[in-house]
Amino acid sequence: MLTLVCADRVGIVAAVSQFLAERGGFITDSQQYADRKAGRFFMRVAFEATDARMSDTQELQAAFAATGAEFDMDWRISGAQEKPRMLLAVSKGSHCLADLLHRWQTGTLAVDIMGVVSNHPDMRRITEWHGIPYHELPANGDKAGQEAAILDVFGRTRSDYLILARYMQVLSEDLVGRLEGRCVNIHHSFLPGFKGARPYHRAHERGVKLIGATAHFVTADLDEGPIIEQAVERVDHRATAEDMIRIGRDIEAQVLARAVGWIADRRVLLNGSKTVVFR
């Protein structure tokens, strides 16, 4: 798998295709997008090896370095069996965590889950039942110390991403900065929007007709990071606040799982305040 981002110019697709063809690479899927306004080019190429020269990922990376330098690319070549390592964070809500653990255990989510961190003990049982290490890290009034502990676990497990599976703590700017482009959050999204406590009850009071969820990369601007995936479901006057909570949780789990799955499949590329998602 090859993914790349660079300044848009003539010849990028030809150079990539020629490089693969010369080494017996059989392209099975190729997607590209030119952001003409930003002058940026994005590409994802899946290929199979038909030649021994394609069988060593490190040798292939070394060979592609010249092409990457010629076009000043931010690029990555990864093997088919290479899975991103993910650390999950959760508070007390189980729906997103349980869904990700189930998909991982059944082999439908191609990631390596390195552990679960939490500021509460509630999700220990379900986590350890799946054979995943659980790290209970309560804040206890020391937010900086707790976030340092999270970073320690992230580093020791050599994780690539921190997935906030309904982790109900606002991350500091320092932690967000350290994990820029590597931290994903899920939150409800209403039309109109309701932030703060008891959002479903407030939405019910306003007679909201659409509820949904948004998965996005985390930035210093709360819930304003580059969006990866969204979904909505229609409700009507018969829906109670409890109905909305139930529906909302289902949507949150589905949207987060899609976002994590696309990241695992190297389909998500950052484009400033937005993302390019090759589906």
Tab-separated table of C-alpha atoms in Angstrom:
chain	number	residue	atom	x	y	z
A	1	MET	CA	0.000	0.000	0.000
A	2	LEU	CA	1.299	3.438	-0.992
A	3	THR	CA	-0.196	6.693	0.246
A	4	LEU	CA	1.156	10.125	-0.560
A	5	VAL	CA	0.488	13.837	-0.262
A	6	CYS	CA	2.385	16.511	-2.185
A	7	ALA	CA	2.067	19.727	-4.139
A	8	ASP	CA	-0.073	19.175	-7.223
A	9	ARG	CA	1.812	19.000	-10.512
A	10	VAL	CA	1.875	17.089	-13.766
A	11	GLY	CA	3.414	13.627	-13.770
A	12	ILE	CA	2.737	12.292	-10.277
A	13	VAL	CA	0.422	9.440	-11.300
A	14	ALA	CA	2.713	8.525	-14.192
A	15	ALA	CA	5.772	8.411	-11.927
A	16	VAL	CA	4.039	6.198	-9.358
A	17	SER	CA	2.609	3.862	-11.989
A	18	GLN	CA	5.965	3.560	-13.763
A	19	PHE	CA	7.773	2.842	-10.505
A	20	LEU	CA	5.386	-0.002	-9.672
A	21	ALA	CA	5.294	-1.380	-13.218
A	22	GLU	CA	9.086	-1.547	-13.437
A	23	ARG	CA	9.137	-3.710	-10.314
A	24	GLY	CA	6.273	-5.996	-11.199
A	25	GLY	CA	3.689	-4.276	-9.015
A	26	PHE	CA	0.106	-5.126	-10.007
A	27	ILE	CA	-2.195	-2.223	-9.061
A	28	THR	CA	-5.466	-3.502	-7.579
A	29	ASP	CA	-6.928	-0.142	-6.547
A	30	SER	CA	-5.870	3.448	-7.185
A	31	GLN	CA	-7.560	6.620	-6.023
A	32	GLN	CA	-6.376	10.199	-6.252
A	33	TYR	CA	-7.688	13.661	-5.526
A	34	ALA	CA	-6.356	17.048	-6.563
A	35	ASP	CA	-7.383	19.911	-4.285
A	36	ARG	CA	-6.999	22.620	-6.903
A	37	LYS	CA	-7.692	25.439	-4.469
A	38	ALA	CA	-5.022	24.311	-2.003
A	39	GLY	CA	-2.701	23.049	-4.730
A	40	ARG	CA	-2.353	19.674	-2.994
A	41	PHE	CA	-2.462	16.167	-4.453
A	42	PHE	CA	-3.515	13.037	-2.562
A	43	MET	CA	-3.143	9.420	-3.671
A	44	ARG	CA	-3.713	5.912	-2.360
A	45	VAL	CA	-2.523	2.892	-4.341
A	46	ALA	CA	-3.052	-0.737	-3.365
A	47	PHE	CA	-0.872	-3.205	-5.240
A	48	GLU	CA	0.219	-6.822	-5.258
A	49	ALA	CA	3.702	-8.193	-5.839
A	50	THR	CA	4.283	-10.244	-8.984
A	51	ASP	CA	8.082	-9.954	-8.723
A	52	ALA	CA	10.571	-10.771	-5.975
A	53	ARG	CA	11.656	-7.121	-5.980
A	54	MET	CA	8.277	-6.214	-4.487
A	55	SER	CA	8.388	-8.707	-1.623
A	56	ASP	CA	10.646	-6.695	0.728
A	57	THR	CA	8.862	-3.607	2.047
A	58	GLN	CA	12.063	-1.969	3.300
A	59	GLU	CA	13.801	-2.394	-0.060
A	60	LEU	CA	10.734	-0.992	-1.795
A	61	GLN	CA	10.732	2.015	0.520
A	62	ALA	CA	14.396	2.658	-0.187
A	63	ALA	CA	13.804	2.418	-3.925
A	64	PHE	CA	10.847	4.813	-3.843
A	65	ALA	CA	12.758	7.445	-1.866
A	66	ALA	CA	14.086	9.078	-5.049
A	67	THR	CA	10.588	9.473	-6.499
A	68	GLY	CA	9.342	10.827	-3.194
A	69	ALA	CA	12.152	13.378	-3.108
A	70	GLU	CA	11.595	14.413	-6.738
A	71	PHE	CA	8.003	15.403	-6.016
A	72	ASP	CA	8.615	16.427	-2.381
A	73	MET	CA	6.063	13.875	-1.207
A	74	ASP	CA	4.889	13.007	2.259
A	75	TRP	CA	4.581	9.308	1.506
A	76	ARG	CA	4.309	5.898	3.103
A	77	ILE	CA	4.610	2.339	1.845
A	78	SER	CA	3.213	-0.319	4.171
A	79	GLY	CA	2.895	-4.073	3.888
A	80	ALA	CA	-0.472	-5.766	3.567
A	81	GLN	CA	-0.117	-7.387	6.999
A	82	GLU	CA	0.997	-4.197	8.757
A	83	LYS	CA	-1.696	-3.100	11.202
A	84	PRO	CA	-1.790	0.257	13.008
A	85	ARG	CA	-1.365	-0.020	16.766
A	86	MET	CA	-4.176	1.680	18.647
A	87	LEU	CA	-4.647	2.656	22.286
A	88	LEU	CA	-8.290	3.125	23.282
A	89	ALA	CA	-9.508	5.586	25.913
A	90	VAL	CA	-12.892	5.332	27.630
A	91	SER	CA	-14.719	6.670	30.673
A	92	LYS	CA	-17.945	4.920	31.744
A	93	GLY	CA	-19.877	4.437	28.494
A	94	SER	CA	-19.362	0.977	27.023
A	95	HIS	CA	-21.034	1.177	23.602
A	96	CYS	CA	-18.100	2.403	21.470
A	97	LEU	CA	-15.480	0.388	23.347
A	98	ALA	CA	-17.500	-2.834	23.245
A	99	ASP	CA	-18.151	-2.403	19.531
A	100	LEU	CA	-14.470	-1.872	18.693
A	101	LEU	CA	-13.376	-4.805	20.864
A	102	HIS	CA	-15.953	-7.079	19.234
A	103	ARG	CA	-14.921	-6.071	15.706
A	104	TRP	CA	-11.261	-6.557	16.617
A	105	GLN	CA	-11.835	-9.985	18.176
A	106	THR	CA	-13.886	-11.210	15.205
A	107	GLY	CA	-11.237	-10.055	12.740
A	108	THR	CA	-13.334	-7.397	11.028
A	109	LEU	CA	-11.209	-4.511	12.301
A	110	ALA	CA	-7.627	-4.745	11.040
A	111	VAL	CA	-5.855	-3.052	13.948
A	112	ASP	CA	-3.754	-4.118	16.912
A	113	ILE	CA	-5.383	-2.886	20.138
A	114	MET	CA	-2.517	-2.252	22.523
A	115	GLY	CA	-4.583	-1.460	25.596
A	116	VAL	CA	-7.370	0.595	27.121
A	117	VAL	CA	-6.821	3.628	29.361
A	118	SER	CA	-9.595	5.013	31.527
A	119	ASN	CA	-10.241	7.484	34.303
A	120	HIS	CA	-12.718	5.017	35.858
A	121	PRO	CA	-12.710	1.302	36.759
A	122	ASP	CA	-16.022	0.500	35.048
A	123	MET	CA	-14.714	-0.907	31.744
A	124	ARG	CA	-12.010	-3.135	33.225
A	125	ARG	CA	-14.075	-6.329	33.161
A	126	ILE	CA	-15.098	-6.169	29.493
A	127	THR	CA	-11.608	-5.094	28.441
A	128	GLU	CA	-9.770	-7.857	30.269
A	129	TRP	CA	-12.363	-10.416	29.116
A	130	HIS	CA	-11.064	-9.686	25.592
A	131	GLY	CA	-7.502	-10.197	26.801
A	132	ILE	CA	-6.566	-6.532	26.494
A	133	PRO	CA	-4.526	-4.703	29.202
A	134	TYR	CA	-6.534	-2.132	31.177
A	135	HIS	CA	-4.864	0.963	32.629
A	136	GLU	CA	-6.952	2.808	35.201
A	137	LEU	CA	-5.585	6.350	35.373
A	138	PRO	CA	-7.863	8.589	37.489
A	139	ALA	CA	-7.158	12.316	37.321
A	140	ASN	CA	-7.532	12.922	41.083
A	141	GLY	CA	-7.031	16.632	40.548
A	142	ASP	CA	-3.722	16.139	38.725
A	143	LYS	CA	-4.636	16.479	35.046
A	144	ALA	CA	-1.035	16.982	33.933
A	145	GLY	CA	0.110	13.883	35.785
A	146	GLN	CA	-2.728	11.788	34.420
A	147	GLU	CA	-2.053	12.865	30.830
A	148	ALA	CA	1.636	12.137	31.320
A	149	ALA	CA	0.618	8.619	32.369
A	150	ILE	CA	-1.504	8.256	29.222
A	151	LEU	CA	1.435	9.358	27.081
A	152	ASP	CA	3.635	6.882	28.922
A	153	VAL	CA	1.299	4.007	28.066
A	154	PHE	CA	1.024	5.298	24.497
A	155	GLY	CA	4.798	5.325	24.158
A	156	ARG	CA	5.511	2.027	25.922
A	157	THR	CA	2.988	0.208	23.733
A	158	ARG	CA	4.385	1.914	20.618
A	159	SER	CA	0.866	2.929	19.675
A	160	ASP	CA	0.195	4.826	16.460
A	161	TYR	CA	-3.214	6.289	17.417
A	162	LEU	CA	-5.186	7.209	20.522
A	163	ILE	CA	-8.895	6.514	19.980
A	164	LEU	CA	-11.269	8.310	22.348
A	165	ALA	CA	-14.123	5.805	22.573
A	166	ARG	CA	-16.341	8.118	24.659
A	167	TYR	CA	-13.546	9.369	26.878
A	168	MET	CA	-15.285	12.154	28.767
A	169	GLN	CA	-12.279	14.331	29.539
A	170	VAL	CA	-11.116	17.400	27.628
A	171	LEU	CA	-7.520	16.877	26.570
A	172	SER	CA	-5.001	19.632	27.227
A	173	GLU	CA	-3.456	21.579	24.357
A	174	ASP	CA	-0.118	20.001	25.214
A	175	LEU	CA	-1.416	16.436	24.832
A	176	VAL	CA	-3.351	17.338	21.686
A	177	GLY	CA	-0.214	18.877	20.220
A	178	ARG	CA	1.864	15.798	20.956
A	179	LEU	CA	-0.719	13.558	19.262
A	180	GLU	CA	-1.556	15.829	16.327
A	181	GLY	CA	-3.089	13.766	13.536
A	182	ARG	CA	-2.989	10.647	15.720
A	183	CYS	CA	-5.942	11.173	18.083
A	184	VAL	CA	-9.550	10.484	17.080
A	185	ASN	CA	-12.728	11.399	18.955
A	186	ILE	CA	-16.427	10.577	18.599
A	187	HIS	CA	-19.227	12.839	19.743
A	188	HIS	CA	-22.939	13.261	19.168
A	189	SER	CA	-24.055	15.802	16.597
A	190	PHE	CA	-27.518	17.285	16.496
A	191	LEU	CA	-29.271	19.665	14.143
A	192	PRO	CA	-29.315	22.098	15.899
A	193	GLY	CA	-26.327	21.308	18.115
A	194	PHE	CA	-26.431	20.866	21.876
A	195	LYS	CA	-23.214	20.921	23.849
A	196	GLY	CA	-22.715	20.345	27.531
A	197	ALA	CA	-24.692	18.215	29.984
A	198	ARG	CA	-27.743	16.096	29.098
A	199	PRO	CA	-27.667	16.885	25.349
A	200	TYR	CA	-30.266	14.266	24.405
A	201	HIS	CA	-32.744	15.588	26.940
A	202	ARG	CA	-32.262	19.130	25.685
A	203	ALA	CA	-32.643	17.942	22.098
A	204	HIS	CA	-35.854	16.171	23.056
A	205	GLU	CA	-37.179	19.356	24.606
A	206	ARG	CA	-36.529	21.187	21.327
A	207	GLY	CA	-38.178	18.515	19.208
A	208	VAL	CA	-35.055	17.652	17.228
A	209	LYS	CA	-35.774	15.540	14.129
A	210	LEU	CA	-32.209	14.475	13.244
A	211	ILE	CA	-29.635	13.020	15.596
A	212	GLY	CA	-26.233	11.695	14.691
A	213	ALA	CA	-22.539	11.423	15.418
A	214	THR	CA	-19.216	12.777	14.169
A	215	ALA	CA	-15.778	11.148	14.240
A	216	HIS	CA	-12.912	13.590	13.886
A	217	PHE	CA	-9.256	14.171	14.595
A	218	VAL	CA	-8.722	15.995	17.878
A	219	THR	CA	-7.383	19.545	17.862
A	220	ALA	CA	-7.106	22.279	20.470
A	221	ASP	CA	-10.516	23.571	19.310
A	222	LEU	CA	-12.995	21.347	21.152
A	223	ASP	CA	-14.944	19.112	18.748
A	224	GLU	CA	-13.791	21.207	15.777
A	225	GLY	CA	-11.064	18.970	14.334
A	226	PRO	CA	-10.935	17.561	10.774
A	227	ILE	CA	-13.991	15.366	10.242
A	228	ILE	CA	-13.502	11.752	9.187
A	229	GLU	CA	-17.063	10.401	9.173
A	230	GLN	CA	-20.599	11.429	10.112
A	231	ALA	CA	-24.038	9.829	10.120
A	232	VAL	CA	-27.547	10.878	11.087
A	233	GLU	CA	-30.854	9.173	11.748
A	234	ARG	CA	-34.293	10.702	11.654
A	235	VAL	CA	-36.562	10.688	14.713
A	236	ASP	CA	-40.030	12.104	15.205
A	237	HIS	CA	-42.345	13.404	17.940
A	238	ARG	CA	-42.834	9.913	19.370
A	239	ALA	CA	-39.167	9.518	20.331
A	240	THR	CA	-38.439	9.928	24.023
A	241	ALA	CA	-35.137	11.209	25.376
A	242	GLU	CA	-34.268	7.597	26.204
A	243	ASP	CA	-35.022	6.574	22.598
A	244	MET	CA	-32.679	9.300	21.381
A	245	ILE	CA	-29.924	8.140	23.735
A	246	ARG	CA	-30.249	4.561	22.491
A	247	ILE	CA	-30.245	5.577	18.816
A	248	GLY	CA	-27.420	8.023	19.382
A	249	ARG	CA	-25.228	5.389	20.994
A	250	ASP	CA	-25.761	3.030	18.070
A	251	ILE	CA	-24.781	5.739	15.595
A	252	GLU	CA	-21.723	6.737	17.628
A	253	ALA	CA	-20.443	3.162	17.665
A	254	GLN	CA	-20.979	2.704	13.928
A	255	VAL	CA	-19.388	6.015	12.951
A	256	LEU	CA	-16.331	5.514	15.149
A	257	ALA	CA	-15.844	1.963	13.857
A	258	ARG	CA	-15.986	3.212	10.263
A	259	ALA	CA	-13.471	5.953	10.977
A	260	VAL	CA	-11.076	3.564	12.733
A	261	GLY	CA	-11.460	1.017	9.936
A	262	TRP	CA	-10.682	3.588	7.248
A	263	ILE	CA	-7.621	4.760	9.158
A	264	ALA	CA	-6.485	1.147	9.473
A	265	ASP	CA	-6.894	0.730	5.711
A	266	ARG	CA	-4.821	3.884	5.025
A	267	ARG	CA	-7.813	5.639	3.498
A	268	VAL	CA	-7.709	8.855	5.557
A	269	LEU	CA	-5.311	11.676	4.703
A	270	LEU	CA	-5.213	15.054	6.428
A	271	ASN	CA	-5.841	18.126	4.293
A	272	GLY	CA	-5.455	21.095	6.611
A	273	SER	CA	-8.710	21.541	8.531
A	274	LYS	CA	-10.344	18.776	6.455
A	275	THR	CA	-9.673	15.184	5.486
A	276	VAL	CA	-9.526	13.247	2.257
A	277	VAL	CA	-11.181	9.861	2.738
A	278	PHE	CA	-10.738	7.348	-0.093
A	279	ARG	CA	-13.642	4.906	0.270
